[in-house]
Amino acid sequence: MTTVYVPGDAAAVSVGADEVAAAFEAAGVSTVRNGSRGMLWLEPLVEVATSAGRVGFGNVAAGDVIELADLVSRQPQGDLLNHPKGIGLVAEHPWLVRQQRVSFARVGLVDPTSVSDYEAHGGWAGLRRALGMSPRAVVEEVTESGLRGRGGAGFPAGIKWKTVLETEADQKFVACNFDEGDSGTFADRMIVEGDPFTLVEGMTIAAHAVGASEGYVYVRSEYPHAVAALRRAIDTAFTHGFLGRDILGSGLTFDLHVRVGAGAYICGEESSMLDSLEGRRGEVRAKPPIPAVSGLFGRPTAVNNVLTLCAVPMILSDGGAAYAALGTGRSRGTQVFQLAGNIRHGGIVELPFGVTLGELVEDYGGGTLSGRPIRAVQVGGPLAAYLPPDQFGLPMDYEAFAEAGAMVGHGGIVVFDDTVDMARMARFAMEFCAAESCGKCTPCRIGSARGVETIDRIIAGHDVAANLVLLDDLCETLTKGSLCAMGGLTPMPVQSALRHWPEDFDRQPEGVES
């Protein structure tokens, strides 16, 4: 019987994938709910298994299923390839062929509920190799790979793991920060919904490397599909001996749990997340001590982002040197870029570091959905810099972006056309900080609220010159005085908007013609 693949990814479900899958099942067609390929503008993207490979059909609606089911049952190759909604062989689609998928290598290919399908596509190879190595050797492999934290900070994972390994304690933990709260980011969600065993494997390798016996995945409450997929994968891994006691006969014991957060953006910061895991209000902890020394319940804890941990299985299966061979400078390996906002081809692009911002936005993204010129792009989340098109030659590289007064962050890219008001976007950054601040430090809690008021006066044209000076002072206070990156980074989008689009802040008083 021919099999069709219909994504169970939340983005596909939001545009009718569940109804499409139900229609295929009602028509008697064998249906697998896979992850999304990341071509979000084509969802629901249905794939039909043929002898030549999977043939794709974009933007399929439930009403299209009767005709497609008939084609599937007869499978006339020419008709499948020439259907009006057909995109040809999915694996040969230009948007995918040009990518170099490592962390996302299995997403869209495998049945995310099947442990055997995962293993057939290379799963568990990294764990098997790691369990045959000493913990120190595993840490050295990760260090050699050059893997840095994909959550935004870019801190070397190997150094963090080495610290946890060398810190004596009666118990250690691995904690995965899955509180993906940045606007325009969705890679963590997509990989967990489409290939959850990769995260399970990465965390188990981390546990062996640092000597942890227990792990937690902290997930934002807005991700119910991901929570269900992850819990199902964890239960399956326990059943098949990839979690629990004496994993694969190695002597390693590792238990893994899912905890759902209440939706606080600040819990994307590692110490706030740990407070929330402990059952307290999520607030930033003063450092030192760092979580690698005194983290969850005061024990050494390796805290990593989803994409960081999902890179680990490949590093262990293929070797750290193979991963380090990708990328540029000190930015090694691949990054999963997420194209969002006013963009024609939004979705997932995984490539080695070094690809330019312009290639991602204009080549892969296809420019704006509105068809209007691009005016600004924000890379790295709501507290990151806005960049104009004249900086599209900037390579996606931690150091190159830092030199330009920007940051790669989690790899989210949000596009705006020429209708955007950058003064109002600067206001949004301050408003976001005021809403999401944990409130522990005064610069962030009070400074952001005063920042909103100051920008409101600028937008209204009230004493603009004096308020711009005040805004600059506020930004300096937030940058230097905040306890964590929440307040410390809020000035970045504000100052970048002022630097690149000063005309948007040159306001006349309300009711006065310029």
XYZ file of C-alpha atoms in Angstrom:
514
model
C 0.000 0.000 0.000
C 1.299 3.478 -0.875
C 2.055 5.772 2.063
C 1.411 9.501 2.241
C 3.093 11.826 4.720
C 1.133 14.707 6.242
C 2.963 16.937 8.764
C 1.776 16.941 12.347
C 3.846 20.083 12.962
C 1.907 22.856 14.707
C 2.406 25.265 11.790
C 0.930 22.738 9.338
C -1.886 21.883 11.735
C -2.788 25.578 11.966
C -3.585 25.622 8.227
C -5.544 22.376 8.079
C -3.099 19.458 8.164
C -5.225 17.468 10.626
C -8.230 17.669 8.312
C -6.098 16.631 5.332
C -4.707 13.627 7.221
C -8.181 12.588 8.366
C -9.443 12.771 4.781
C -6.635 10.512 3.525
C -7.319 8.015 6.303
C -11.038 8.049 5.479
C -10.111 7.316 1.865
C -8.186 4.232 3.019
C -4.708 5.657 2.323
C -1.877 4.732 4.692
C -0.938 8.005 6.399
C 2.109 8.950 8.479
C 2.266 12.225 10.433
C 5.814 13.433 9.891
C 7.535 16.668 10.862
C 7.562 19.708 8.618
C 10.303 20.062 6.002
C 10.440 23.720 6.981
C 8.951 25.103 3.749
C 6.186 26.783 5.698
C 4.737 28.681 2.742
C 3.742 25.306 1.224
C 1.988 23.858 4.265
C 0.167 21.567 4.435
C 2.844 19.847 2.333
C 1.727 16.307 1.520
C 4.348 13.786 0.362
C 3.575 10.594 -1.529
C 6.073 7.728 -1.368
C 7.017 6.471 -4.843
C 9.781 4.265 -6.220
C 11.639 7.421 -7.260
C 11.278 9.133 -3.898
C 8.677 11.271 -2.173
C 6.626 13.495 -4.462
C 5.311 16.660 -2.814
C 2.048 18.584 -3.095
C 1.870 22.045 -1.567
C -0.996 23.870 0.135
C -3.218 20.793 0.090
C -6.742 21.251 1.437
C -9.112 18.533 2.606
C -11.124 19.103 -0.565
C -8.114 18.073 -2.676
C -7.778 14.684 -1.031
C -10.281 12.641 -3.093
C -8.446 13.490 -6.315
C -5.015 12.950 -4.762
C -6.097 9.679 -3.132
C -7.177 8.414 -6.560
C -3.798 9.385 -8.033
C -2.007 7.759 -5.113
C -3.910 4.498 -5.557
C -3.069 4.334 -9.278
C 0.261 6.166 -8.920
C 0.698 7.217 -12.539
C 4.118 8.858 -12.269
C 3.404 11.515 -14.873
C 0.143 12.574 -13.249
C 1.771 12.805 -9.815
C 4.592 14.976 -11.102
C 2.363 17.176 -13.263
C -0.413 17.831 -10.757
C -1.124 21.597 -10.347
C -0.149 21.449 -6.672
C 2.844 19.199 -7.278
C 6.349 20.426 -6.463
C 8.175 17.357 -7.775
C 10.523 15.201 -5.738
C 10.791 16.898 -2.366
C 14.417 15.861 -1.820
C 15.332 17.632 -5.070
C 13.553 20.898 -4.284
C 16.106 23.733 -4.758
C 15.270 25.239 -1.376
C 16.292 22.000 0.362
C 19.118 20.859 -1.917
C 21.191 23.966 -1.181
C 20.948 23.491 2.571
C 23.274 21.431 4.758
C 21.037 19.884 7.353
C 22.711 18.384 10.391
C 20.460 18.953 13.400
C 17.426 18.898 11.068
C 18.696 15.966 8.966
C 15.811 13.684 9.971
C 13.017 16.237 10.381
C 10.332 15.575 7.790
C 11.838 12.214 6.867
C 11.050 10.107 9.918
C 7.920 9.186 11.788
C 8.550 11.085 15.053
C 6.745 8.410 17.048
C 8.846 5.495 15.747
C 12.053 4.580 17.545
C 12.909 2.054 14.811
C 12.485 4.671 12.070
C 14.773 6.968 14.052
C 17.408 4.249 14.316
C 17.084 3.379 10.608
C 18.017 6.991 9.810
C 21.163 7.011 11.949
C 19.643 7.558 15.369
C 21.381 6.339 18.544
C 24.749 5.996 16.731
C 26.144 8.951 18.666
C 24.906 7.561 21.991
C 26.326 4.106 21.297
C 29.734 5.592 20.515
C 29.618 7.931 23.509
C 28.832 5.087 25.927
C 31.993 3.347 24.745
C 34.063 6.412 25.633
C 35.014 7.918 28.971
C 33.048 10.998 30.051
C 36.183 13.121 29.660
C 36.686 11.869 26.110
C 33.100 12.800 25.231
C 33.621 16.307 26.637
C 36.830 16.620 24.606
C 34.960 15.567 21.449
C 32.345 18.267 22.020
C 35.084 20.802 22.763
C 36.914 19.878 19.558
C 33.700 20.378 17.567
C 33.608 24.051 18.523
C 29.915 23.770 19.423
C 28.637 26.940 21.073
C 25.314 27.524 22.765
C 22.598 27.918 20.149
C 20.202 29.587 22.566
C 21.780 32.962 21.880
C 24.747 33.374 24.225
C 27.167 31.387 22.066
C 29.125 30.051 25.056
C 31.315 27.003 24.232
C 29.399 23.864 25.220
C 32.557 21.870 25.908
C 33.769 24.330 28.531
C 30.397 24.258 30.290
C 30.345 20.437 30.286
C 33.944 20.249 31.530
C 33.051 22.479 34.484
C 30.121 20.257 35.462
C 32.197 17.096 35.028
C 34.997 18.387 37.269
C 32.705 19.710 40.026
C 32.249 17.167 42.823
C 28.676 16.563 43.974
C 26.373 13.806 45.184
C 24.077 14.427 42.196
C 24.252 16.310 38.900
C 21.625 17.383 36.383
C 21.185 18.136 32.705
C 18.593 20.828 31.986
C 17.315 21.693 28.522
C 15.985 25.194 28.036
C 13.047 24.825 25.639
C 11.484 28.172 26.570
C 11.747 29.414 22.984
C 10.301 32.877 23.516
C 12.011 35.086 20.931
C 9.743 36.498 18.249
C 10.440 34.886 14.896
C 11.942 31.705 16.345
C 10.477 28.235 15.991
C 13.366 25.831 15.317
C 13.284 24.281 18.797
C 9.587 23.554 18.444
C 9.941 22.120 14.938
C 12.781 19.759 15.774
C 11.027 18.441 18.884
C 7.744 17.948 17.052
C 9.442 16.348 14.031
C 12.379 14.439 15.564
C 12.108 14.311 19.373
C 14.455 11.345 19.807
C 17.372 13.553 18.739
C 16.865 15.700 21.843
C 16.510 12.601 24.031
C 19.744 11.212 22.587
C 21.604 14.511 22.966
C 20.588 14.860 26.612
C 21.555 11.259 27.380
C 24.997 11.810 25.862
C 25.315 14.980 27.953
C 24.348 13.036 31.094
C 27.088 10.474 30.438
C 29.605 13.236 29.726
C 29.031 15.252 32.899
C 27.984 12.476 35.298
C 24.318 13.422 35.599
C 21.620 10.985 36.643
C 18.570 13.125 36.009
C 17.445 15.563 33.336
C 14.669 18.090 32.805
C 13.273 19.695 29.677
C 11.682 23.045 30.475
C 9.053 23.760 27.786
C 6.982 26.879 27.253
C 3.278 26.321 27.834
C 2.399 27.615 24.354
C 3.857 24.438 22.793
C 1.287 21.678 23.528
C 2.131 19.690 20.362
C 5.819 19.663 21.264
C 5.081 18.663 24.855
C 2.987 15.707 23.667
C 5.631 14.623 21.123
C 8.420 14.818 23.676
C 6.558 12.942 26.391
C 5.688 10.204 23.914
C 9.326 9.959 22.804
C 10.578 9.788 26.393
C 8.128 7.007 27.254
C 9.218 5.098 24.140
C 12.901 5.591 24.955
C 12.360 4.208 28.459
C 10.536 1.182 26.994
C 13.377 0.429 24.563
C 16.225 0.894 27.037
C 17.529 4.261 25.846
C 16.561 5.895 29.147
C 16.363 4.593 32.706
C 18.688 2.149 34.442
C 21.726 0.592 32.776
C 21.163 2.235 29.381
C 22.209 -0.164 26.596
C 24.088 -2.225 29.193
C 26.521 0.615 29.878
C 25.781 1.066 33.561
C 24.521 4.607 32.933
C 21.305 5.548 34.718
C 19.503 8.614 33.411
C 15.894 9.671 33.994
C 14.358 12.417 31.875
C 11.333 14.576 32.733
C 9.280 17.281 31.025
C 8.222 20.397 32.908
C 5.890 22.990 31.391
C 6.532 26.637 32.230
C 3.870 29.279 32.763
C 4.929 31.459 29.850
C 7.514 33.843 31.328
C 10.003 35.092 28.727
C 12.606 35.637 31.441
C 12.748 31.869 31.999
C 14.727 31.679 28.775
C 17.563 32.898 31.004
C 19.145 29.830 32.571
C 19.026 30.770 36.249
C 15.407 31.985 36.001
C 14.521 28.674 34.378
C 16.187 26.809 37.241
C 14.181 28.823 39.782
C 10.993 27.900 37.928
C 12.003 24.232 37.811
C 12.427 24.362 41.567
C 8.853 25.601 41.918
C 9.635 29.247 42.575
C 8.933 32.461 40.695
C 11.329 32.694 37.760
C 13.880 35.356 38.727
C 17.462 35.893 37.619
C 20.088 34.715 40.080
C 23.179 36.761 40.796
C 26.369 35.070 39.585
C 28.662 33.583 40.772
C 28.024 30.778 41.435
C 27.264 29.703 37.886
C 24.756 26.881 37.253
C 27.565 24.546 36.134
C 28.807 24.673 39.744
C 25.581 25.318 41.678
C 22.477 25.006 39.526
C 19.288 23.003 39.980
C 18.707 22.359 43.699
C 22.226 23.683 44.312
C 23.832 20.861 42.306
C 26.115 21.133 39.242
C 23.883 21.464 36.180
C 24.614 21.464 32.458
C 22.084 23.903 30.990
C 21.797 23.916 27.213
C 19.317 24.979 24.556
C 17.407 22.473 22.381
C 19.460 23.114 19.227
C 22.729 22.805 21.158
C 21.767 19.383 22.483
C 20.358 18.288 19.122
C 23.755 18.923 17.503
C 25.474 16.555 19.938
C 24.385 13.182 18.424
C 25.971 14.065 15.054
C 29.127 15.299 16.770
C 29.523 11.982 18.574
C 28.541 9.799 15.622
C 30.719 11.540 13.016
C 33.385 13.033 15.258
C 34.055 16.518 16.554
C 36.438 17.291 13.698
C 33.701 16.711 11.099
C 31.451 19.246 12.812
C 34.299 21.716 13.270
C 35.009 21.497 9.531
C 31.747 23.379 8.974
C 31.368 27.085 9.626
C 33.811 29.957 9.832
C 36.200 31.456 12.383
C 35.082 30.632 15.918
C 31.525 29.960 14.707
C 31.713 26.261 13.943
C 29.096 23.873 12.632
C 25.686 24.833 11.317
C 23.010 27.205 12.507
C 19.298 26.666 12.026
C 18.053 30.006 10.717
C 14.360 30.822 10.986
C 12.886 33.174 8.374
C 9.803 35.044 9.569
C 7.926 38.300 9.394
C 7.079 39.935 6.058
C 8.826 37.306 3.931
C 7.768 35.352 0.872
C 9.340 32.004 1.760
C 9.326 31.713 5.524
C 10.678 28.617 7.221
C 13.798 26.719 8.259
C 17.197 27.083 6.607
C 20.111 25.123 8.091
C 23.530 26.109 6.767
C 27.099 26.421 8.050
C 27.949 29.707 9.735
C 29.300 32.229 7.244
C 26.302 32.500 4.909
C 25.415 36.177 4.516
C 22.297 37.825 5.859
C 21.372 38.858 2.327
C 21.572 35.290 1.012
C 19.152 34.160 3.703
C 16.654 36.993 3.328
C 16.715 37.564 -0.424
C 17.770 34.207 -1.869
C 16.153 31.689 0.476
C 13.485 34.061 1.758
C 12.604 35.533 -1.623
C 12.220 39.072 -0.281
C 9.049 40.433 1.258
C 5.640 38.814 0.990
C 4.149 42.245 0.329
C 6.468 42.753 -2.631
C 7.647 46.065 -1.196
C 11.339 46.844 -0.567
C 12.921 45.574 2.638
C 13.639 48.358 5.097
C 14.803 46.479 8.186
C 15.638 43.018 9.433
C 15.880 42.027 13.078
C 18.220 39.117 13.744
C 18.382 37.347 17.092
C 15.098 38.057 18.845
C 13.142 41.054 20.166
C 16.152 42.399 22.091
C 18.516 42.265 19.120
C 19.579 44.914 16.619
C 17.684 46.046 13.550
C 19.829 45.963 10.418
C 19.266 47.837 7.138
C 19.754 46.305 3.657
C 23.178 47.933 3.283
C 24.411 45.441 5.893
C 23.128 42.373 4.057
C 26.708 41.418 3.228
C 27.279 40.660 6.916
C 28.206 36.982 7.423
C 26.208 35.019 9.970
C 29.038 34.698 12.460
C 29.002 35.455 16.207
C 32.073 37.723 16.052
C 31.136 39.510 12.818
C 27.716 40.362 14.218
C 29.175 41.528 17.534
C 31.537 43.872 15.683
C 28.522 45.310 13.844
C 26.703 45.960 17.137
C 24.307 43.075 16.558
C 23.946 39.419 17.536
C 23.059 36.124 15.863
C 21.131 34.962 18.914
C 18.920 31.936 18.337
C 19.011 32.450 14.565
C 15.594 34.061 14.168
C 15.303 36.573 11.309
C 12.264 38.875 11.132
C 11.781 40.975 7.980
C 10.021 44.371 7.673
C 9.174 46.236 4.481
C 9.417 49.976 3.852
C 6.147 50.751 5.645
C 7.632 50.030 9.083
C 7.985 52.869 11.593
C 11.292 52.256 13.349
C 10.523 54.621 16.230
C 7.551 52.436 17.066
C 9.716 49.316 16.760
C 12.135 50.885 19.265
C 9.174 51.481 21.551
C 8.179 47.826 21.189
C 11.579 46.735 22.558
C 11.167 48.866 25.669
C 7.554 47.785 26.106
C 8.545 44.133 25.737
C 11.190 44.490 28.430
C 8.764 46.247 30.768
C 6.207 43.456 30.300
C 8.627 40.546 30.596
C 11.128 41.770 33.200
C 11.303 39.545 36.271
C 11.468 42.748 38.314
C 14.501 41.802 40.367
C 16.750 44.688 39.324
C 15.801 48.358 39.157
C 17.408 49.304 35.816
C 15.410 46.702 33.937
C 12.157 46.994 35.915
C 11.961 50.795 36.084
C 14.250 51.812 33.230
C 12.216 49.986 30.604
C 8.983 51.620 31.801
C 10.627 55.047 31.667
C 11.950 54.117 28.220
C 8.419 53.506 26.909
C 7.306 56.884 28.289
C 10.291 58.656 26.756
C 9.791 57.154 23.303
C 6.086 58.005 23.504
C 7.057 61.657 24.009
C 9.451 61.458 21.048
C 6.778 59.922 18.806
C 4.363 62.663 19.879
C 6.999 65.278 18.964
C 7.357 66.655 22.490
C 10.794 68.190 23.188
C 12.399 65.606 20.903
C 16.046 66.687 21.303
C 15.949 66.561 25.107
C 14.086 63.264 25.157
C 16.609 61.686 22.773
C 19.365 62.615 25.239
C 17.321 61.124 28.075
C 16.700 57.968 26.028
C 20.433 57.596 25.459
C 21.062 57.906 29.203
C 18.385 55.309 29.938
C 19.947 52.898 27.454
C 23.367 53.296 29.084
C 21.856 52.610 32.519
C 20.083 49.471 31.303
C 23.195 48.199 29.555
C 25.562 48.696 32.480
C 23.253 48.182 35.439
C 20.958 45.284 34.606
C 21.448 41.941 36.321
C 21.015 39.880 33.141
C 20.723 40.167 29.374
C 17.000 41.023 29.565
C 17.691 44.625 30.534
C 21.246 44.624 29.253
C 20.216 43.928 25.665
C 17.025 45.998 25.500
C 18.991 49.076 24.343
C 20.365 47.174 21.324
C 17.230 47.386 19.138
C 16.540 50.941 20.343
C 20.016 52.231 19.579
C 20.211 50.395 16.254
C 16.928 52.005 15.176
C 18.271 55.425 16.187
C 21.543 54.807 14.365
C 20.154 53.553 11.069
C 16.802 55.383 10.837
C 17.214 58.710 12.700
C 14.575 60.301 10.449
C 11.872 58.186 12.126
C 12.640 59.905 15.448
C 12.648 63.440 14.018
C 9.027 64.072 14.938
C 6.932 67.215 14.816
C 4.479 67.944 17.631
C 1.090 66.378 17.098
C -1.069 68.497 14.819
C 1.923 70.393 13.380
C 2.731 69.952 9.698
C 6.383 69.209 8.901
